[in-house]
Coordinates of C-alpha atoms in Angstrom, one line a residue:
Chain N
X16 CA 209.6 64.8 257.3
X17 CA 207.1 64.9 254.5
X18 CA 204.2 65.8 256.8
X19 CA 203.2 68.7 259.0
X20 CA 200.7 69.3 261.8
X21 CA 198.1 72.1 261.2
X22 CA 197.0 74.3 264.0
X23 CA 193.3 74.5 265.0
X24 CA 191.5 75.9 268.0
X25 CA 190.2 72.8 269.5
X26 CA 192.0 70.1 267.5
X27 CA 194.8 69.4 265.1
X28 CA 195.2 68.7 261.4
X29 CA 197.7 66.7 259.5
X30 CA 198.9 67.2 256.0
X31 CA 201.3 64.8 254.2
X32 CA 202.8 64.8 250.7
X33 CA 204.7 62.7 248.3
X34 CA 205.7 62.3 244.7
X35 CA 203.2 59.5 244.3
X36 CA 199.8 58.8 245.7
X37 CA 201.2 55.9 247.6
X38 CA 203.9 57.9 249.3
X39 CA 201.5 60.6 250.4
X40 CA 199.1 58.0 251.9
X41 CA 202.0 56.2 253.7
X42 CA 203.2 59.5 255.2
X43 CA 199.8 60.6 256.5
X44 CA 199.3 57.2 258.2
X45 CA 202.7 57.6 260.0
X46 CA 201.9 61.2 260.8
X47 CA 198.7 60.0 262.6
X48 CA 200.6 57.3 264.4
X49 CA 203.3 59.8 265.5
X50 CA 200.7 61.9 267.3
X51 CA 199.8 59.0 269.5
X52 CA 203.3 57.4 270.0
X53 CA 206.8 57.5 268.7
X54 CA 206.9 55.1 265.7
X55 CA 210.6 54.9 266.0
X56 CA 210.1 52.9 269.2
X57 CA 208.1 50.3 267.3
X58 CA 209.5 47.2 265.5
X59 CA 207.8 45.5 262.6
X60 CA 207.0 42.0 263.8
X61 CA 203.7 41.3 262.1
X62 CA 201.6 42.7 259.3
X63 CA 197.9 43.6 258.9
X64 CA 195.9 44.3 255.8
X65 CA 193.4 47.2 255.6
X66 CA 190.8 47.4 252.8
X67 CA 188.9 50.7 252.3
X68 CA 185.7 50.8 250.3
X69 CA 185.1 54.6 250.2
X70 CA 184.1 56.2 246.9
X71 CA 185.9 59.5 247.1
X72 CA 189.7 60.2 247.4
X73 CA 189.2 62.2 250.6
X74 CA 186.8 59.6 252.0
X75 CA 189.5 56.9 251.4
X76 CA 192.0 58.9 253.5
X77 CA 189.5 59.5 256.3
X78 CA 188.4 55.8 256.4
X79 CA 192.0 54.5 256.1
X80 CA 193.1 56.6 259.0
X81 CA 190.0 55.7 261.0
X82 CA 190.9 52.0 260.6
X83 CA 194.5 52.7 261.7
X84 CA 193.2 54.5 264.7
X85 CA 191.0 51.5 265.5
X86 CA 194.0 49.2 265.2
X87 CA 195.9 51.3 267.7
X88 CA 193.1 52.0 270.1
X89 CA 190.9 48.9 269.7
X90 CA 193.5 46.2 269.0
X91 CA 196.6 47.7 270.7
X92 CA 198.5 47.2 267.5
X93 CA 201.1 49.9 266.9
X94 CA 202.2 50.5 263.3
X95 CA 205.7 51.2 262.2
X96 CA 205.5 51.1 258.5
X97 CA 202.8 51.4 255.8
X98 CA 202.7 50.1 252.2
X99 CA 200.0 50.9 249.7
X100 CA 199.3 47.7 247.8
X101 CA 196.6 49.1 245.5
X102 CA 194.7 52.3 245.2
X103 CA 191.5 51.1 243.5
X104 CA 190.3 49.6 245.8
X105 CA 192.6 51.0 248.4
X106 CA 194.5 48.1 250.0
X107 CA 197.2 49.0 252.6
X108 CA 199.5 46.7 254.4
X109 CA 200.7 48.0 257.8
X110 CA 203.7 46.5 259.7
X111 CA 204.1 46.9 263.5
X112 CA 203.8 45.1 266.8
X113 CA 201.4 44.8 269.7
X114 CA 201.5 47.5 272.3
X115 CA 204.0 46.8 275.1
X116 CA 203.5 49.5 277.8
X117 CA 207.0 48.9 279.1
X118 CA 208.5 49.7 275.7
X119 CA 206.0 52.1 274.1
X120 CA 205.1 55.4 275.6
X121 CA 201.8 57.0 274.5
X122 CA 202.2 60.7 273.9
X123 CA 198.8 61.8 272.6
X124 CA 195.1 60.8 272.2
X125 CA 193.1 60.9 269.0
X126 CA 189.3 60.4 269.4
X127 CA 188.4 60.3 265.7
X128 CA 189.4 61.2 262.1
X129 CA 186.9 63.7 260.7
X130 CA 185.7 64.7 257.2
X131 CA 186.3 68.4 257.9
X132 CA 188.4 69.9 255.1
X133 CA 189.6 66.4 254.3
X134 CA 191.3 66.3 250.9
X135 CA 193.6 64.2 248.7
X136 CA 194.7 65.8 245.5
X137 CA 197.6 66.4 243.1
X138 CA 199.2 69.9 243.1
X139 CA 201.9 70.2 240.5
X140 CA 204.0 67.1 240.8
X141 CA 203.1 66.5 244.4
X142 CA 200.2 64.5 246.0
X143 CA 198.8 66.1 249.2
X144 CA 196.5 64.4 251.7
X145 CA 195.0 66.4 254.6
X146 CA 192.6 65.6 257.5
X147 CA 191.6 67.1 260.8
X148 CA 191.4 65.0 264.0
X149 CA 189.2 65.2 267.0
X150 CA 191.5 65.0 270.0
Chain S
X23 CA 190.9 80.0 261.1
X24 CA 189.4 83.1 259.5
X25 CA 187.3 85.6 261.3
X26 CA 183.5 85.3 260.7
X27 CA 182.2 88.2 258.8
X28 CA 178.6 87.1 258.2
X29 CA 175.5 89.1 258.9
X30 CA 174.0 89.3 262.3
X31 CA 172.4 91.7 264.7
X32 CA 172.0 92.0 268.4
X33 CA 168.5 91.3 269.9
X34 CA 169.3 92.2 273.5
X35 CA 172.3 92.2 275.9
X36 CA 172.6 88.5 275.7
X37 CA 171.5 87.4 272.3
X38 CA 172.7 87.7 268.7
X39 CA 170.5 86.6 265.8
X40 CA 171.7 85.4 262.4
X41 CA 168.7 86.0 260.1
X42 CA 167.5 83.2 257.8
X43 CA 168.3 85.4 254.8
X44 CA 172.0 85.2 255.6
X45 CA 172.6 81.9 253.9
X46 CA 170.8 80.0 251.2
X47 CA 169.0 76.9 252.7
X48 CA 168.6 78.4 256.2
X49 CA 165.1 77.6 257.2
X50 CA 165.1 79.3 260.6
X51 CA 167.2 82.0 262.3
X52 CA 170.3 81.2 264.3
X53 CA 170.4 82.6 267.9
X54 CA 173.6 82.8 269.8
X55 CA 173.6 83.6 273.6
X56 CA 176.5 85.9 274.0
X57 CA 177.2 89.3 275.5
X58 CA 179.4 91.8 273.6
X59 CA 182.7 90.6 275.1
X60 CA 182.1 86.9 274.3
X61 CA 180.7 87.8 270.8
X62 CA 184.1 89.3 269.9
X63 CA 185.8 86.0 270.8
X64 CA 183.2 84.0 269.1
X65 CA 183.6 85.8 265.8
X66 CA 187.3 85.1 265.7
X67 CA 186.5 81.7 264.2
X68 CA 183.8 80.2 262.0
X69 CA 181.5 78.9 264.8
X70 CA 178.7 81.3 263.9
X71 CA 178.8 79.9 260.3
X72 CA 178.1 76.5 261.9
X73 CA 175.1 77.9 263.7
X74 CA 173.8 79.0 260.2
X75 CA 174.7 75.6 258.7
X76 CA 172.6 73.8 261.4
X77 CA 169.7 76.1 260.4
X78 CA 169.7 74.4 257.0
X79 CA 168.9 71.0 258.4
X80 CA 165.4 69.7 257.4
X81 CA 162.7 70.0 260.0
X82 CA 164.7 72.1 262.4
X83 CA 162.2 73.7 264.8
X84 CA 162.2 77.4 265.6
X85 CA 165.9 78.3 265.6
X86 CA 169.5 76.9 265.5
X87 CA 170.7 77.8 269.0
X88 CA 174.2 78.2 270.5
X89 CA 175.2 78.7 274.1
X90 CA 177.8 81.3 275.2
X91 CA 180.6 78.7 275.5
X92 CA 180.2 78.3 271.7
X93 CA 183.3 77.4 269.8
X94 CA 184.1 75.6 266.5
X95 CA 183.2 71.9 266.3
X96 CA 182.7 69.2 263.7
X97 CA 179.2 69.8 262.1
X98 CA 177.4 71.6 264.9
X99 CA 179.5 74.1 266.9
X100 CA 180.3 73.1 270.5
X101 CA 177.5 74.7 272.4
X102 CA 174.9 73.9 269.7
X103 CA 171.3 73.0 270.5
X104 CA 168.7 71.9 267.9
X105 CA 165.3 70.2 268.1
X106 CA 163.3 68.2 265.6
X107 CA 160.0 66.5 265.8
X108 CA 160.4 62.7 266.4
X109 CA 157.6 62.1 263.9
X110 CA 159.4 63.5 260.9
X111 CA 162.6 65.0 262.1
X112 CA 166.2 63.9 261.6
X113 CA 169.1 62.8 263.8
X114 CA 172.7 63.7 263.2
X115 CA 175.9 62.5 264.9
X116 CA 177.3 65.9 264.1
X117 CA 174.8 67.4 266.7
X118 CA 176.0 65.1 269.4
X119 CA 179.8 64.9 269.0
X120 CA 182.4 62.2 269.0
X121 CA 182.5 61.9 272.8
X122 CA 178.9 60.7 273.3
X123 CA 177.7 61.5 276.9
X124 CA 180.8 63.4 277.8
X125 CA 179.4 64.7 281.1
X126 CA 180.0 65.8 284.6
X127 CA 179.1 64.4 288.1
X128 CA 179.2 66.4 291.3
X129 CA 179.7 64.8 294.7
X130 CA 179.4 66.7 297.9
X131 CA 181.0 66.0 301.3
X132 CA 180.5 66.9 304.9
X133 CA 184.1 68.0 305.0
X134 CA 185.3 71.6 305.3
X135 CA 188.4 73.4 303.9
X136 CA 190.2 73.2 307.2
X137 CA 189.8 69.4 307.3
X138 CA 191.2 68.8 303.8
X139 CA 193.7 71.6 303.2
X140 CA 196.7 69.6 304.4
X141 CA 195.5 66.5 302.6
X142 CA 195.0 67.7 299.1
X143 CA 198.3 66.3 297.8
X144 CA 197.7 62.9 299.4
X145 CA 194.1 62.9 298.0
X146 CA 195.4 63.6 294.5
X147 CA 198.1 60.9 294.8
X148 CA 195.5 58.4 296.1
X149 CA 193.0 59.3 293.4
X150 CA 195.7 59.0 290.8
X151 CA 196.5 55.5 291.9
X152 CA 192.9 54.4 292.3
X153 CA 191.3 55.9 289.1
X154 CA 192.9 54.7 285.9
X155 CA 193.7 57.7 283.8
X156 CA 196.0 59.0 281.1
X157 CA 197.0 58.4 277.6
X158 CA 196.1 54.9 276.4
X159 CA 194.8 54.1 279.9
X160 CA 193.0 50.8 280.5
X161 CA 190.2 50.4 283.0
X162 CA 190.3 48.1 286.1
X163 CA 187.0 46.4 285.3
X164 CA 187.1 43.4 283.1
X165 CA 183.9 42.4 281.2
X166 CA 183.1 39.7 278.7
X167 CA 180.9 40.2 275.6
X168 CA 177.6 39.7 277.4
X169 CA 178.6 41.9 280.2
X170 CA 179.6 44.7 277.9
X171 CA 176.2 44.4 276.2
X172 CA 174.7 44.8 279.7
X173 CA 176.7 47.9 280.2
X174 CA 175.3 49.3 277.0
X175 CA 171.7 48.7 278.1
X176 CA 171.9 49.1 281.9
X177 CA 174.4 51.9 282.1
X178 CA 175.2 53.0 285.7
X179 CA 172.9 50.3 287.1
X180 CA 175.3 47.7 285.8
X181 CA 178.0 49.3 287.8
X182 CA 175.8 49.6 291.0
X183 CA 174.9 45.9 290.6
X184 CA 178.6 45.1 290.6
X185 CA 179.1 47.0 293.8
X186 CA 180.2 50.3 292.5
X187 CA 178.0 52.8 294.4
X188 CA 174.4 52.7 295.5
X189 CA 170.9 52.8 294.1
X190 CA 170.6 56.3 295.4
X191 CA 173.3 57.5 293.0
X192 CA 171.1 56.4 290.1
X193 CA 168.3 58.6 291.4
X194 CA 170.6 61.6 291.2
X195 CA 171.8 60.9 287.6
X196 CA 170.2 62.2 284.4
X197 CA 168.1 59.4 282.9
X198 CA 168.9 57.5 286.2
X199 CA 172.1 56.6 284.3
X200 CA 170.2 54.1 282.2
X201 CA 168.7 55.7 279.1
X202 CA 166.1 53.6 277.4
X203 CA 166.4 52.4 273.8
X204 CA 169.9 51.0 273.6
X205 CA 170.6 48.2 271.2
X206 CA 174.0 46.5 271.7
X207 CA 173.6 45.0 268.2
X208 CA 173.7 48.5 266.7
X209 CA 177.2 49.0 268.2
X210 CA 180.0 47.7 266.0
X211 CA 182.5 45.1 267.0
X212 CA 185.2 47.7 266.5
X213 CA 183.4 50.1 269.0
X214 CA 183.1 47.3 271.5
X215 CA 186.7 46.4 271.1
X216 CA 187.7 49.9 271.9
X217 CA 185.3 49.9 274.8
X218 CA 186.2 46.6 276.5
X219 CA 189.6 47.6 278.0
X220 CA 188.7 51.2 278.7
X221 CA 185.7 50.6 280.9
X222 CA 186.4 52.2 284.3
X223 CA 188.9 54.8 283.2
X224 CA 188.9 58.5 283.1
X225 CA 190.7 59.1 279.8
X226 CA 192.8 62.0 278.9
X227 CA 192.6 65.5 277.3
X228 CA 190.1 67.8 279.1
X229 CA 188.8 65.0 281.4
X230 CA 189.6 65.5 285.0
X231 CA 188.9 64.9 288.7
X232 CA 188.7 68.0 290.9
X233 CA 188.6 68.6 294.6
X234 CA 186.8 71.9 295.2
X235 CA 185.4 74.2 297.9
X236 CA 182.1 76.0 297.6
X237 CA 183.2 79.7 297.8
X238 CA 180.0 81.6 296.9
X239 CA 176.3 80.9 297.3
X240 CA 174.0 82.9 295.0
X241 CA 170.7 81.2 295.8
X242 CA 170.6 79.8 299.4
X243 CA 167.2 78.0 299.1
X244 CA 168.2 76.1 296.0
X245 CA 171.8 75.4 297.3
X246 CA 170.3 74.0 300.5
X247 CA 168.0 71.7 298.5
X248 CA 171.1 70.5 296.6
X249 CA 172.9 69.9 299.9
X250 CA 175.4 72.6 299.2
X251 CA 176.7 75.4 301.5
X252 CA 179.7 77.8 301.7
X253 CA 183.0 76.3 302.8
X254 CA 181.9 72.8 301.9
X255 CA 184.2 70.4 300.0
X256 CA 182.8 69.1 296.7
X257 CA 184.2 66.8 294.0
X258 CA 183.7 67.0 290.3
X259 CA 184.2 64.2 287.7
X260 CA 184.4 65.0 284.0
X261 CA 184.6 62.0 281.7
X262 CA 182.8 60.4 278.7
X263 CA 182.3 57.2 276.7
X264 CA 185.9 56.7 275.8
X265 CA 186.9 54.9 272.6
X266 CA 183.5 53.1 272.4
X267 CA 181.6 56.4 271.9
X268 CA 184.2 57.8 269.5
X269 CA 183.9 54.7 267.3
X270 CA 180.1 54.8 267.4
X271 CA 180.3 58.3 266.0
X272 CA 182.9 57.4 263.4
X273 CA 180.9 54.4 262.2
X274 CA 177.6 56.3 261.9
X275 CA 178.9 59.5 260.3
X276 CA 180.1 57.2 257.5
X277 CA 176.7 55.3 257.3
X278 CA 174.7 58.6 257.5
X279 CA 176.8 60.3 254.9
X280 CA 175.8 57.7 252.4
X281 CA 172.3 57.5 253.6
X282 CA 171.8 61.4 253.4
X283 CA 172.0 61.0 249.7
X284 CA 169.4 58.2 249.7
X285 CA 167.0 60.5 251.6
X286 CA 167.9 63.4 249.3
X287 CA 169.1 65.6 252.2
X288 CA 171.3 68.4 250.9
X289 CA 174.3 68.9 253.2
X290 CA 176.2 72.2 253.5
X291 CA 178.8 70.3 255.6
X292 CA 179.6 66.6 255.4
X293 CA 180.0 66.5 259.2
X294 CA 176.2 67.3 259.4
X295 CA 175.4 64.0 257.7
X296 CA 171.9 63.0 259.0
X297 CA 168.9 60.7 258.3
X298 CA 165.3 60.8 259.3
X299 CA 165.1 59.6 263.0
X300 CA 162.6 57.0 261.9
X301 CA 164.7 55.6 259.1
X302 CA 166.5 52.3 259.6
X303 CA 169.8 54.2 259.8
X304 CA 168.4 56.8 262.2
X305 CA 166.9 54.3 264.5
X306 CA 170.1 52.3 264.6
X307 CA 172.3 55.3 265.3
X308 CA 169.9 56.4 268.1
X309 CA 170.1 53.0 269.8
X310 CA 173.9 52.9 269.4
X311 CA 174.2 56.4 270.8
X312 CA 172.1 55.4 273.8
X313 CA 174.4 52.4 274.3
X314 CA 177.4 54.7 274.3
X315 CA 175.7 57.1 276.7
X316 CA 175.0 54.3 279.1
X317 CA 178.6 53.2 278.8
X318 CA 179.7 56.7 279.9
X319 CA 177.3 56.6 282.9
X320 CA 178.6 53.2 284.0
X321 CA 182.1 54.7 283.6
X322 CA 181.4 57.7 285.8
X323 CA 179.6 55.4 288.3
X324 CA 182.8 53.3 288.7
X325 CA 185.0 56.3 289.0
X326 CA 182.7 57.6 291.7
X327 CA 183.2 54.4 293.6
X328 CA 187.0 54.8 293.4
X329 CA 186.8 58.4 294.4
X330 CA 184.9 57.4 297.5
X331 CA 187.5 54.7 298.3
X332 CA 190.2 57.3 297.9
X333 CA 188.5 59.6 300.5
X334 CA 188.1 56.6 302.8
X335 CA 191.8 55.8 302.5
X336 CA 192.9 59.3 303.3
X337 CA 190.4 60.2 306.0
X338 CA 190.2 56.7 307.5
X339 CA 186.4 56.8 307.6
X340 CA 183.6 55.4 305.5
X341 CA 182.4 57.5 302.6
X342 CA 178.9 57.5 304.2
X343 CA 180.3 59.1 307.3
X344 CA 182.2 61.7 305.2
X345 CA 178.9 62.5 303.5
X346 CA 180.2 61.8 300.0
X347 CA 176.8 61.8 298.3
X348 CA 176.0 62.5 294.7
X349 CA 174.4 65.9 293.9
X350 CA 173.8 65.1 290.2
X351 CA 175.2 63.8 287.0
X352 CA 174.6 65.5 283.6
X353 CA 175.3 64.6 280.0
X354 CA 176.5 67.4 277.8
X355 CA 176.9 65.6 274.4
X356 CA 173.7 63.8 273.7
X357 CA 170.4 63.7 271.8
X358 CA 167.3 63.0 273.9
X359 CA 163.6 62.4 273.2
X360 CA 161.6 64.9 275.3
X361 CA 158.2 66.5 275.3
X362 CA 158.1 70.3 274.7
X363 CA 155.4 72.9 273.9
X364 CA 155.8 74.1 270.3
X365 CA 153.5 77.1 269.4
X366 CA 151.1 76.1 272.2
X367 CA 151.0 72.4 271.3
X368 CA 152.8 69.6 273.2
X369 CA 155.0 67.6 270.9
X370 CA 157.6 64.9 271.1
X371 CA 161.0 66.1 270.0
X372 CA 164.5 64.9 269.6
X373 CA 166.7 67.6 271.2
X374 CA 170.4 67.6 270.2
X375 CA 172.7 69.1 272.8
X376 CA 176.4 69.2 271.8
X377 CA 178.4 70.9 274.4
X378 CA 175.2 72.0 276.1
X379 CA 173.4 70.8 279.2
X380 CA 169.8 70.0 279.9
X381 CA 168.5 72.5 282.4
X382 CA 164.9 71.6 283.4
X383 CA 162.8 73.7 285.7
X384 CA 160.4 72.8 288.5
X385 CA 157.5 70.7 287.1
X386 CA 159.4 68.5 284.7
X387 CA 158.9 64.8 285.4
X388 CA 162.5 64.0 284.5
X389 CA 163.7 65.7 287.7
X390 CA 164.4 63.5 290.8
X391 CA 161.6 63.9 293.4
X392 CA 164.1 65.3 295.8
X393 CA 164.6 68.3 293.7
X394 CA 161.1 68.7 292.3
X395 CA 160.4 71.9 294.1
X396 CA 163.6 73.7 293.0
X397 CA 164.5 72.4 289.5
X398 CA 167.3 70.3 288.0
X399 CA 170.9 70.9 289.1
X400 CA 173.1 72.0 286.2
X401 CA 176.9 71.4 286.5
X402 CA 179.2 73.7 284.7
X403 CA 183.0 72.9 285.0
X404 CA 185.4 75.7 284.3
X405 CA 189.1 75.5 283.6
X406 CA 191.5 74.2 286.3
X407 CA 192.6 77.7 287.4
X408 CA 189.3 79.5 287.9
X409 CA 185.9 78.2 289.0
X410 CA 183.0 75.7 288.4
X411 CA 179.4 76.5 288.9
X412 CA 176.1 74.9 289.9
X413 CA 173.1 76.4 288.2
X414 CA 169.5 75.4 288.1
X415 CA 167.0 75.1 285.2
X416 CA 164.4 77.8 284.7
X417 CA 161.0 78.0 283.0
X418 CA 162.4 80.7 280.6
X419 CA 165.1 78.2 279.5
X420 CA 162.5 75.6 278.9
X421 CA 160.5 78.0 276.7
X422 CA 163.5 79.6 274.9
X423 CA 166.2 76.9 274.5
X424 CA 164.3 73.6 274.9
X425 CA 165.5 73.6 278.5
X426 CA 169.2 73.9 277.7
X427 CA 172.1 75.9 278.9
X428 CA 175.9 76.1 278.6
X429 CA 178.3 73.2 279.4
X430 CA 181.6 74.8 280.4
X431 CA 184.2 77.4 279.5
X432 CA 184.8 76.8 275.8
X433 CA 188.2 76.6 274.3
X434 CA 189.8 79.7 272.7
X435 CA 193.4 78.8 272.2
X436 CA 194.9 75.9 270.1
X437 CA 196.8 73.2 271.8
X438 CA 199.9 74.1 269.9
X439 CA 199.6 77.7 271.0
X440 CA 199.3 76.8 274.6
X441 CA 202.3 74.6 274.4
X442 CA 204.3 77.5 272.9
X443 CA 203.0 79.9 275.5
X444 CA 203.6 78.1 278.8
X445 CA 206.0 75.7 280.3
X446 CA 204.7 72.9 282.6
X447 CA 206.7 74.3 285.6
X448 CA 205.3 77.9 285.1
X449 CA 201.8 76.5 284.9
X450 CA 202.2 74.3 288.0
X451 CA 203.7 77.3 289.9
X452 CA 201.1 79.8 288.9
X453 CA 198.3 77.4 290.0
X454 CA 200.1 76.7 293.2
X455 CA 200.1 80.4 294.0
X456 CA 196.3 80.4 293.6
X457 CA 196.2 77.5 296.1
X458 CA 195.5 74.8 293.4
X459 CA 197.6 71.6 293.2
X460 CA 197.7 69.6 290.0
X461 CA 198.8 66.1 289.1
X462 CA 198.8 64.7 285.5
X463 CA 200.0 61.6 283.8
X464 CA 201.1 63.7 280.7
X465 CA 202.9 67.0 281.1
X466 CA 201.8 67.9 277.5
X467 CA 198.2 67.4 278.3
X468 CA 198.5 69.5 281.4
X469 CA 199.9 72.5 279.4
X470 CA 197.3 72.0 276.7
X471 CA 194.7 72.5 279.4
X472 CA 196.2 75.7 280.8
X473 CA 193.4 78.1 282.1
X474 CA 194.4 80.6 279.4
X475 CA 193.3 78.2 276.7
X476 CA 189.7 78.7 277.8
X477 CA 187.1 81.4 278.1
X478 CA 186.4 82.6 281.6
X479 CA 183.6 80.4 282.7
X480 CA 182.2 83.2 284.9
X481 CA 181.6 85.3 281.8
X482 CA 179.8 82.3 280.2
X483 CA 177.7 81.7 283.2
X484 CA 176.8 85.4 283.6
X485 CA 175.3 85.3 280.1
X486 CA 173.0 82.3 280.8
X487 CA 172.1 83.8 284.2
X488 CA 171.5 87.2 282.7
X489 CA 169.4 85.8 279.8
X490 CA 167.4 83.8 282.4
X491 CA 167.8 80.4 280.7
X492 CA 169.3 79.1 283.9
X493 CA 170.1 80.6 287.3
X494 CA 173.3 80.7 289.4
X495 CA 173.2 78.6 292.6
X496 CA 176.8 78.5 293.8
X497 CA 180.4 78.7 292.7
X498 CA 183.2 76.3 293.5
X499 CA 186.9 77.0 293.5
X500 CA 189.4 74.2 292.6
X501 CA 191.8 73.0 295.3
X502 CA 193.3 70.0 293.6
X503 CA 193.0 68.6 290.0
X504 CA 194.1 65.4 288.4
X505 CA 194.3 65.2 284.6
X506 CA 194.8 62.1 282.5

């Protein structure tokens, strides 16, 4: 899996990477979702568009993940797949389905996506995105 | 996380000072209430650096404070306390936390250990059925848009008007469970959507319901005034503002980060984003935060009602006959407007308490009449394997820490490390040997909350008692715990 969870005393971080910006973004979104439920249990039945207006790269990641968290927690919409449509402005299409408690088991809670040590940069040939979550 | 190697010195047995020269931009010193043992743990991570960071905020009065349960947080450390004048001070979501009005409520009973010891399991099961909890849990209370707005303005009173509890409960709640200044319009649609389905639910993580027995009395007169005595069964509720509060914090950190630049506030940490309290952004955040705080009080009020129903079911008697009355309810993630004496002059301040509890002494008008001769009850939950405490506010605390004290045990071990270190079965068995039964929706959550993940709350409480910023009244031992 092109992402890993980072240990932290009170909370948890996630770092994802890819050969392109788009891939790293897609992976970090799925890494977030996989903390809350198993994305393998979700089917893509409908799509939602997310537009992020942040000015910095790190801010884009924090805001995008915050909007995905809202979709999950506020609209009970579980994502299964993520596609970056454009980077400037950041437009992301997510595919998934509404939460069905008899099919989807929740495995974790995330309160918020924070700015602490949030980053999105290129290292060598790899793009890396990182955030810490309040859980 | 790296060990903190900054400069500091010990003032006395219970206090460490970080001098303002330590870091460029520090306007006042940092003061951390810790004894030598807790200081060693505290320095293992960067929480003291965060105390220094808070000291750079514009208009901070006197000192950047931290309580002995200090640990690393976003922006402020958990356990951080900071006061600013309302006239020209700032407000920051980083000084309040994502779980706005995360707090604790203590109920007492007329029951004794002998009367409940064979019914703990049944009580836990009944409680588990009656109080929605766990990952992704939804509340039992359905409200429409207008009603949710009423929750944000009326808080616990909304719940009482709906039949959850009594007016007397409101008297024994900080702010009467209805903090003034909420504006539902300042709470985003996203926050409301997260809040709608979760109203009337406990949540997950470190939130819990706990059946306890009072095992030690330290101050008989005060314990008596709080209606507490040795051998008595008590009940503790720990919960917050759920997704609504988390979204309010997320929304306003973004707004304030941009606005900080507008007000030319230099930030050493983006999570300390702030604006003047009297700016448009500051006022809006304050009124949204108050709304979220009221949501949390309504939530704890509803949970109280279901706890009472659960006792009625198990003991086949009314909650009134069982003596299930509220001792008090405190917020430990909040900013409040309060009057304090600063250098001999009374001023109106905005006091941020993040993982810290208000602890007012005799004489403060905020204290219910019933406790006016003893001071405000302060509720300090520990981990599920050790103890919880009731303290009382002191004059020294009012003078030194803006009437603030600790809020709990404070985490020392990561969730991943606890999962590696203990199995669920081992944990359940070791608690059972201590006479504590547990029930949890999620096995993972249970392991993450293992007692070893926390500082020993007794050590934390001994510091605030020794320093005199609050005083021990009694100690409770857990008998049964339900976790989300």
